[in-house]
Short mmCIF file of N, CA and C in Angstrom, two decimals:
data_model
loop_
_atom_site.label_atom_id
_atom_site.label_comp_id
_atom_site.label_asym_id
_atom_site.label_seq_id
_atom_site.Cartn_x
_atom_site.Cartn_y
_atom_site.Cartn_z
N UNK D 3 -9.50 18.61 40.05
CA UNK D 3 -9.44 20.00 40.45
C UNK D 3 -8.21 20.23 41.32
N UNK D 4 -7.54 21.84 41.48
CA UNK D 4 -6.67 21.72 41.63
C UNK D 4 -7.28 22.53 43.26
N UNK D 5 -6.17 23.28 44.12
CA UNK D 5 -6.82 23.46 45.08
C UNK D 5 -7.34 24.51 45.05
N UNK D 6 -7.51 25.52 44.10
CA UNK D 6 -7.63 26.91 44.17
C UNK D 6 -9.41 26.51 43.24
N UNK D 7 -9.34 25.14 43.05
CA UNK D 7 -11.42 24.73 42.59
C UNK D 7 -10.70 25.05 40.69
N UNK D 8 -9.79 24.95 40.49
CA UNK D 8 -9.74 25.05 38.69
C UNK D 8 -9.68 23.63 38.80
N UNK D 9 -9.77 23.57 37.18
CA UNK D 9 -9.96 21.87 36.51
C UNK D 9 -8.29 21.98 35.81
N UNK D 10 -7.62 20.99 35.68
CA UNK D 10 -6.37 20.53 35.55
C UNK D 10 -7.22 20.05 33.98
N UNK D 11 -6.10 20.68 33.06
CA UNK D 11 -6.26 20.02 31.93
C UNK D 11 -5.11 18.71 31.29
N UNK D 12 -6.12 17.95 30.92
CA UNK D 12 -5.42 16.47 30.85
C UNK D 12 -5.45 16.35 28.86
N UNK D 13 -3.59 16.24 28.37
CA UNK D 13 -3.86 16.02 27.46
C UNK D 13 -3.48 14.67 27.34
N UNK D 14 -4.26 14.44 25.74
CA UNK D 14 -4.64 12.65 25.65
C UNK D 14 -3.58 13.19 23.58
N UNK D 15 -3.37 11.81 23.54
CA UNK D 15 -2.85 11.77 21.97
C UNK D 15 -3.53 12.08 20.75
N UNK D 16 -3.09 12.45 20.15
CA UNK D 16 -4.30 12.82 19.22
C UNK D 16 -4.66 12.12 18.39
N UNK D 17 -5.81 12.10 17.84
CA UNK D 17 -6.34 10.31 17.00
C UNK D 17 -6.33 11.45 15.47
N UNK D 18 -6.31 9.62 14.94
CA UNK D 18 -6.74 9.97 13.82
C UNK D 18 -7.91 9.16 13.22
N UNK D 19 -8.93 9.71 12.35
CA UNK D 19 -10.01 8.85 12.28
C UNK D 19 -9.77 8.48 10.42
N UNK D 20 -10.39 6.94 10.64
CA UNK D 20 -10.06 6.51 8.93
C UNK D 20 -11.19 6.07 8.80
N UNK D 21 -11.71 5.98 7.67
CA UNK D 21 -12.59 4.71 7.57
C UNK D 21 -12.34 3.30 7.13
N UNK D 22 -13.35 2.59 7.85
CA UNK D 22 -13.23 0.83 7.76
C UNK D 22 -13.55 0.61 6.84
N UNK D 23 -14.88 0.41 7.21
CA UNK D 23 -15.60 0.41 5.86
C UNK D 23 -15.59 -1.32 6.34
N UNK D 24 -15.88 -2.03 4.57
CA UNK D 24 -15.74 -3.37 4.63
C UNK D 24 -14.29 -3.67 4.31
N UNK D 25 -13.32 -3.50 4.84
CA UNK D 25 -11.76 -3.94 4.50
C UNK D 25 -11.57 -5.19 5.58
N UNK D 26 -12.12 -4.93 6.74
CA UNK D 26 -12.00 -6.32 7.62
C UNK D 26 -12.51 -7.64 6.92
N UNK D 27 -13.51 -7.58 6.59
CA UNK D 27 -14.40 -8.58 5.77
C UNK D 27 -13.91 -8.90 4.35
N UNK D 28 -13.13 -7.76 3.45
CA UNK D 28 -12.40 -8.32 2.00
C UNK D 28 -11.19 -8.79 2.90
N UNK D 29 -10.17 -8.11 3.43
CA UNK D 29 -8.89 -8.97 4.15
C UNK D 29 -9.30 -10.11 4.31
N UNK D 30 -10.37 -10.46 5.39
CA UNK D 30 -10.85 -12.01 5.68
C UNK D 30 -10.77 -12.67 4.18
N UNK D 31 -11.78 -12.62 3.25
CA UNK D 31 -11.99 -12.86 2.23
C UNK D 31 -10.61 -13.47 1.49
N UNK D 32 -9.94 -12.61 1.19
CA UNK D 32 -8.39 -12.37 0.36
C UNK D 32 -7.86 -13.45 1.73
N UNK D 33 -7.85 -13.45 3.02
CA UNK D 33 -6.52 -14.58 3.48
C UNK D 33 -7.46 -15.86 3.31
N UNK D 34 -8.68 -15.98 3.61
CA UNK D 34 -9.52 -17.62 3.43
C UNK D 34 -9.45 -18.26 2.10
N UNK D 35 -9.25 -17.10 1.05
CA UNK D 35 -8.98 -17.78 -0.28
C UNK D 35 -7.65 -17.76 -0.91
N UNK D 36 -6.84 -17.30 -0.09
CA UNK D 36 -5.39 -17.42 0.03
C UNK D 36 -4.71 -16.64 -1.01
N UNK D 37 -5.55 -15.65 -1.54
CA UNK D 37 -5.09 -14.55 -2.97
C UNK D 37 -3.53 -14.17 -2.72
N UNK D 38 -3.42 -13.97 -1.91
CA UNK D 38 -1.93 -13.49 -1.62
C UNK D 38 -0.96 -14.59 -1.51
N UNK D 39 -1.05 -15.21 -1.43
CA UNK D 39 -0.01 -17.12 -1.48
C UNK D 39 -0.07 -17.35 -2.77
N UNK D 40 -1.52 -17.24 -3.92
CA UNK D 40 -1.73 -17.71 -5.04
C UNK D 40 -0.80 -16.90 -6.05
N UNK D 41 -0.79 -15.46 -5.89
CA UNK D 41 -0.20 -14.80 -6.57
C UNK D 41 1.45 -14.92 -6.08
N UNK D 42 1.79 -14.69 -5.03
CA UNK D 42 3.00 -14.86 -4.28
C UNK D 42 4.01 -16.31 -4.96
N UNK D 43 3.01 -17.34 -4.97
CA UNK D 43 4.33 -18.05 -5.78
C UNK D 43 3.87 -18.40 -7.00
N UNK D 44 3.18 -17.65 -7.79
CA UNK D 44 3.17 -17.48 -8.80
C UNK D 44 4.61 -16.71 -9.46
N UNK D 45 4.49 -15.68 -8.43
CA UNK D 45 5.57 -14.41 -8.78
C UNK D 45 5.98 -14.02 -7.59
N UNK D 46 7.38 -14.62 -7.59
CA UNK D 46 8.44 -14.69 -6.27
C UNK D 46 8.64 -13.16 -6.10
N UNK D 47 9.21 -12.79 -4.94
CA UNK D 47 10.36 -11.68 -4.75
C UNK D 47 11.50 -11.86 -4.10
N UNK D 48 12.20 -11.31 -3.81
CA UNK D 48 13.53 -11.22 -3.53
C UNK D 48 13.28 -11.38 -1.90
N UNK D 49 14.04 -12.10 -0.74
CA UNK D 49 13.70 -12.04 0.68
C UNK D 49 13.82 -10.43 1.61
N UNK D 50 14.34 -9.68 0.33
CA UNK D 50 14.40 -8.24 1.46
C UNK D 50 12.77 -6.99 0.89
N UNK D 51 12.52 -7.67 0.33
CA UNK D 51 11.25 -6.85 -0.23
C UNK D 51 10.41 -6.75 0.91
N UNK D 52 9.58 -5.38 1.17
CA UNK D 52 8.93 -4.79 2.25
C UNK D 52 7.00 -5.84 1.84
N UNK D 53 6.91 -4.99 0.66
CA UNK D 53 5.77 -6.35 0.08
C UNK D 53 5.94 -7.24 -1.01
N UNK D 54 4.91 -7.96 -0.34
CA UNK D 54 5.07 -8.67 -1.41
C UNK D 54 3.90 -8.56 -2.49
N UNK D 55 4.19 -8.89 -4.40
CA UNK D 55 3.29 -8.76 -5.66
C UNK D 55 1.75 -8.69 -4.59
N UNK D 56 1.21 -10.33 -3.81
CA UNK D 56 0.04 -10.57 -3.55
C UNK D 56 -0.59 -9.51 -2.77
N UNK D 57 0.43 -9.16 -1.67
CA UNK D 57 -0.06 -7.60 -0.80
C UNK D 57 -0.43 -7.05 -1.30
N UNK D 58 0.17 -6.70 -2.17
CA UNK D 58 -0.46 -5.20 -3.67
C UNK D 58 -1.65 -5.79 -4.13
N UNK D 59 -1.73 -6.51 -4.37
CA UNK D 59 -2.70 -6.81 -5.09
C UNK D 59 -4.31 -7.29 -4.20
N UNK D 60 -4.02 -7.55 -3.21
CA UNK D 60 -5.19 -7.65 -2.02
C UNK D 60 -5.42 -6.47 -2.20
N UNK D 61 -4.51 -5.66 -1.76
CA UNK D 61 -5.05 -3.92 -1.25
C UNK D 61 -5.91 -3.24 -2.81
N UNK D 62 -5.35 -3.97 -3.96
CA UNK D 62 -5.93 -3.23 -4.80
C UNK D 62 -6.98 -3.72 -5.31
N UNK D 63 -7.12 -4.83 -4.61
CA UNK D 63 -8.73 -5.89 -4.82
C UNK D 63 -9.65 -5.02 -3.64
N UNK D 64 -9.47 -4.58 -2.53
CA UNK D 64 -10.23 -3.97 -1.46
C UNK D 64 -10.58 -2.82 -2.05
N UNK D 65 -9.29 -1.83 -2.56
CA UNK D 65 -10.03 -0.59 -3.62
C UNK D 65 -11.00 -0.71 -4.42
N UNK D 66 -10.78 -1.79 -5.49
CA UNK D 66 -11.58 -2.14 -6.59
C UNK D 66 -13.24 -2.46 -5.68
N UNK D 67 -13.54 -3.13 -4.41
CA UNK D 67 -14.91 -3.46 -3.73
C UNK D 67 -15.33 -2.47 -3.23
N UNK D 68 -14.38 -1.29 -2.42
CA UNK D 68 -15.20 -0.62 -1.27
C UNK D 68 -15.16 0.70 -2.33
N UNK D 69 -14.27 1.30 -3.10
CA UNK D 69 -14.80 2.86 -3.33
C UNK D 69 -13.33 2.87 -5.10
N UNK D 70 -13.92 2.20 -5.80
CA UNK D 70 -13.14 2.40 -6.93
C UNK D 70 -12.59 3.65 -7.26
N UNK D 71 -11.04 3.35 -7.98
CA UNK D 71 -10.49 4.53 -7.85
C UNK D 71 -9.20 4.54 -8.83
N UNK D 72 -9.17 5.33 -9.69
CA UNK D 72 -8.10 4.83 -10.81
C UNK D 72 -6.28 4.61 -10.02
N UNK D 73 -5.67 4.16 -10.30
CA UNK D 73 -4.33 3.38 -9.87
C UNK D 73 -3.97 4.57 -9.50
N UNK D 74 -3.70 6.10 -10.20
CA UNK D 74 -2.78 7.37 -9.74
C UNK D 74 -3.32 8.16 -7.92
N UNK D 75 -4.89 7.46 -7.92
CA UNK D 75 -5.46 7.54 -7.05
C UNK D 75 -5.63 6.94 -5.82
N UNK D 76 -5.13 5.80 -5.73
CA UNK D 76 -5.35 4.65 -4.37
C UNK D 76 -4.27 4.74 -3.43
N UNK D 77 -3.74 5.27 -3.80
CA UNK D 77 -2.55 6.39 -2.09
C UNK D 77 -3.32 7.29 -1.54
N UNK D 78 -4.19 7.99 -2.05
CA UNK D 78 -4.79 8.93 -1.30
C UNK D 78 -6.62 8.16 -0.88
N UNK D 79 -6.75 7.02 -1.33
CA UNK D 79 -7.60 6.34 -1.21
C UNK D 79 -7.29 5.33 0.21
N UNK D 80 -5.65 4.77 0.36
CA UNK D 80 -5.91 4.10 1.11
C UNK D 80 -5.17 5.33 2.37
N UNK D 81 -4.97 6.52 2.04
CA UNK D 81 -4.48 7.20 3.32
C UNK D 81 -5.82 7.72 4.66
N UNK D 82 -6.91 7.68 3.41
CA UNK D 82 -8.38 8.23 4.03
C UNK D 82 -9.21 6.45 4.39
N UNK D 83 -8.47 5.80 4.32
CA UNK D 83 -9.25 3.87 4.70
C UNK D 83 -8.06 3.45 5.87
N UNK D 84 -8.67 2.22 6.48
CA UNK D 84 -7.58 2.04 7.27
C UNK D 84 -6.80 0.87 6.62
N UNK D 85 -6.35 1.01 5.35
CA UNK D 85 -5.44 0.17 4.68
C UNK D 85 -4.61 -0.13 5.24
N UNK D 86 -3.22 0.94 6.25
CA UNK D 86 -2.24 0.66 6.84
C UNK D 86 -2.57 -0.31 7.99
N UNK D 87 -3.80 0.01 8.52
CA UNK D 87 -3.75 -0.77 9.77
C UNK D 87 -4.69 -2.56 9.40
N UNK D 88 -5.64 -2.36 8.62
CA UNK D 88 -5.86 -3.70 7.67
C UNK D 88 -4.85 -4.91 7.40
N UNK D 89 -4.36 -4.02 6.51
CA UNK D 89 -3.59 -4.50 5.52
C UNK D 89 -1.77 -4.70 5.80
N UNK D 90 -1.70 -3.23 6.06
CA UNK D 90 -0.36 -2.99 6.61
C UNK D 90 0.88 -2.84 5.68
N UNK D 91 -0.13 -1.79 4.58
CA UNK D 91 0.60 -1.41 3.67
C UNK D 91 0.77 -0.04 3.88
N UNK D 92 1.91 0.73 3.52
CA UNK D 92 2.07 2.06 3.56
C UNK D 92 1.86 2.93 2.88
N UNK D 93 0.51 3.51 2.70
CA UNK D 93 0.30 4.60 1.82
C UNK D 93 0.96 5.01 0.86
N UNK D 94 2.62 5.16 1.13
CA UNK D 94 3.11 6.32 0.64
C UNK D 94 3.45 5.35 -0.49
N UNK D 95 3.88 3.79 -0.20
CA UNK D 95 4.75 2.75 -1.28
C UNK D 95 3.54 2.82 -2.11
N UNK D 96 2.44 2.19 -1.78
CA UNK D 96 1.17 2.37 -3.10
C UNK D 96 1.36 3.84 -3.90
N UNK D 97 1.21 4.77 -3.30
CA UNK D 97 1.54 5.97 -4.39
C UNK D 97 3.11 5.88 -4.74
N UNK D 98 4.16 5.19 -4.68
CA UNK D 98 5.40 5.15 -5.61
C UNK D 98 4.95 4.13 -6.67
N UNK D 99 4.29 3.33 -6.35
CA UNK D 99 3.80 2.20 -7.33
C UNK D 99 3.25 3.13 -8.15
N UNK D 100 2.30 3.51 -8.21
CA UNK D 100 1.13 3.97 -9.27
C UNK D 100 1.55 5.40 -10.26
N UNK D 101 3.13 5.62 -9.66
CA UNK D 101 3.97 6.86 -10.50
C UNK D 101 4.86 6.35 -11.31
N UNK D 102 4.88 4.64 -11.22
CA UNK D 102 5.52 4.09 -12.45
C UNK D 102 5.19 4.10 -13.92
N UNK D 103 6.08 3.85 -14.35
CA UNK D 103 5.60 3.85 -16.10
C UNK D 103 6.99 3.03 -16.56
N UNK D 104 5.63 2.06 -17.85
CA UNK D 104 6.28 0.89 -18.42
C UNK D 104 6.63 1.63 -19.86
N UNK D 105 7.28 0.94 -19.99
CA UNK D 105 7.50 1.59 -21.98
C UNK D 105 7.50 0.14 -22.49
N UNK D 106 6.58 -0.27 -23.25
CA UNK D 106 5.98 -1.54 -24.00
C UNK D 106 7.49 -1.61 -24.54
N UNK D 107 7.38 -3.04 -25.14
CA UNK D 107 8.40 -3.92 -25.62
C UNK D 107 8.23 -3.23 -27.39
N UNK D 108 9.06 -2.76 -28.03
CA UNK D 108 8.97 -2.50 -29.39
C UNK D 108 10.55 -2.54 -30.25
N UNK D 109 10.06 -2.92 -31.27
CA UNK D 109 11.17 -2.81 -32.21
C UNK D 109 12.04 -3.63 -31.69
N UNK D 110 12.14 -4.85 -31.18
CA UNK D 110 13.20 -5.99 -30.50
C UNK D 110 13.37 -5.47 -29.28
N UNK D 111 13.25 -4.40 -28.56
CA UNK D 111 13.56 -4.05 -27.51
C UNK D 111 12.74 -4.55 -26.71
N UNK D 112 13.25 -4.71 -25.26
CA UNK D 112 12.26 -5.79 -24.00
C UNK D 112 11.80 -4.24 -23.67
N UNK D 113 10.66 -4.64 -22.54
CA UNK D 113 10.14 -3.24 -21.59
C UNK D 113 10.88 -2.79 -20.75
N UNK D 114 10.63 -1.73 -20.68
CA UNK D 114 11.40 -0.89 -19.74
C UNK D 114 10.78 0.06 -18.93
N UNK D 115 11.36 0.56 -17.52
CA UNK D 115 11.08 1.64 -16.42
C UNK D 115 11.80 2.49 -16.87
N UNK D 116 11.73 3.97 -17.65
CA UNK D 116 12.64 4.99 -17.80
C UNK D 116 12.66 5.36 -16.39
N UNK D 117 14.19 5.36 -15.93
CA UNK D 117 15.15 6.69 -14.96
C UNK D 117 13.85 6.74 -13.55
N UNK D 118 13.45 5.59 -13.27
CA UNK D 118 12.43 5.85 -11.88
C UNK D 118 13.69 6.56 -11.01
N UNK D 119 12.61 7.29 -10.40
CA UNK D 119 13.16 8.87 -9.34
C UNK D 119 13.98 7.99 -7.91
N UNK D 120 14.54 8.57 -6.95
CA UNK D 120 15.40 7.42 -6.15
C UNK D 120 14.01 7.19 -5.07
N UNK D 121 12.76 7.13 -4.77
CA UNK D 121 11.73 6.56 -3.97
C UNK D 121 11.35 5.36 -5.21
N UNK D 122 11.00 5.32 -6.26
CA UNK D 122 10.86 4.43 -7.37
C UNK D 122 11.60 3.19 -7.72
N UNK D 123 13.01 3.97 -7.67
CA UNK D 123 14.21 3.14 -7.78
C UNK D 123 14.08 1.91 -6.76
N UNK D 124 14.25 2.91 -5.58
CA UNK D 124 14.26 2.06 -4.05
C UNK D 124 13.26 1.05 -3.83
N UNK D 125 11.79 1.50 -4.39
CA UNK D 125 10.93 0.20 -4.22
C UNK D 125 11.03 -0.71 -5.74
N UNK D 126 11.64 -0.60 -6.19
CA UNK D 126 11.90 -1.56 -7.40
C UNK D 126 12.48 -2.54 -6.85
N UNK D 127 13.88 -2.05 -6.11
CA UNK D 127 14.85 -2.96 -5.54
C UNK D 127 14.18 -3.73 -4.41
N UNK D 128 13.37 -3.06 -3.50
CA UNK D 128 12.75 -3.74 -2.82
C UNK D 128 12.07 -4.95 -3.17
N UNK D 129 10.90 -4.48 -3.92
CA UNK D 129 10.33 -6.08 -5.16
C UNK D 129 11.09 -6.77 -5.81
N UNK D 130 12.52 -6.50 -6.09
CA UNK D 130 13.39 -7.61 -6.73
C UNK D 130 12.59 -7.33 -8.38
N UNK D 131 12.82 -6.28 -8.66
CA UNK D 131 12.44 -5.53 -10.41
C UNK D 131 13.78 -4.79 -10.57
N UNK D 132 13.83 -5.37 -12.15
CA UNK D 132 14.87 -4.51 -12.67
C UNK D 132 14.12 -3.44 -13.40
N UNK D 133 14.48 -2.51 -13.35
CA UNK D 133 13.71 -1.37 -14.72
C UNK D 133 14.36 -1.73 -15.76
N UNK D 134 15.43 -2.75 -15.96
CA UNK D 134 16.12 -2.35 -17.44
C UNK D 134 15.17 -3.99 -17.27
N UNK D 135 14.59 -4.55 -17.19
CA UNK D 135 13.48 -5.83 -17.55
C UNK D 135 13.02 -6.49 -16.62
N UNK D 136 11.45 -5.82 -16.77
CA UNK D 136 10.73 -6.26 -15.44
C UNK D 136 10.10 -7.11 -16.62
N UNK D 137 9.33 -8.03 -15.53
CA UNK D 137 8.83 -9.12 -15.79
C UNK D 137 7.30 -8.78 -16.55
#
């Protein structure tokens, strides 16, 4: 109180609320069985890549347990979970992932990424993917 008997208003940061859920308990899960090492040198990346193949693929093993959700969907799946803080993946890279598109191998031609947009591009290069022949 101030001296005139008012209350002093105190501001605090503003939260944000996610849900847990069971992501502590699949993370545990995924590092005790080492899913992310198994896949990881299975399928290298490049040393400047933000994630790595196995990251992706934990986070999309935690989707697949706690609240299934088709691939165009799990950016806005892990923005409402606490994936970022779990996992420590960034929302926004899972939704550049899931706006990709492969064009199957046909007629002698290898597969290909048509013209990914420059957020697409950028995490390609990040993973050490070419669009003119990803793996």
């Amino acid at each position: 109180m101030d001296q005139h008997g008012r209350h002093r208003a105190r501001y605090v940061a503003a939260s944000i609320e996610k849900q847990l859920g069971a992501l502590p308990v699949i993370a545990d899960y995924c590092r005790r069985l080492d899913l992310a090492g198994i896949i990881d040198r299975a399928c290298p990346i490049r040393d400047i890549a933000d994630l790595t193949h196995g990251q992706v693929i934990e986070t999309l093993v935690a989707n697949r347990l706690t609240s299934p959700a088709p691939l165009a969907r799990v950016a806005g799946w892990a923005g409402m979970h606490a994936v970022e803080d779990v996992f420590g993946i960034d929302p926004a890279l899972l939704k550049a992932l899931a706006r990709l598109r492969l064009i199957p191998a046909a007629n002698g031609q290898p597969p290909g990424i048509p013209q990914p947009p420059p957020l697409q591009a950028r995490l390609l290069d990040l993973l050490g993917v070419d669009p003119t022949r990803p793996r």
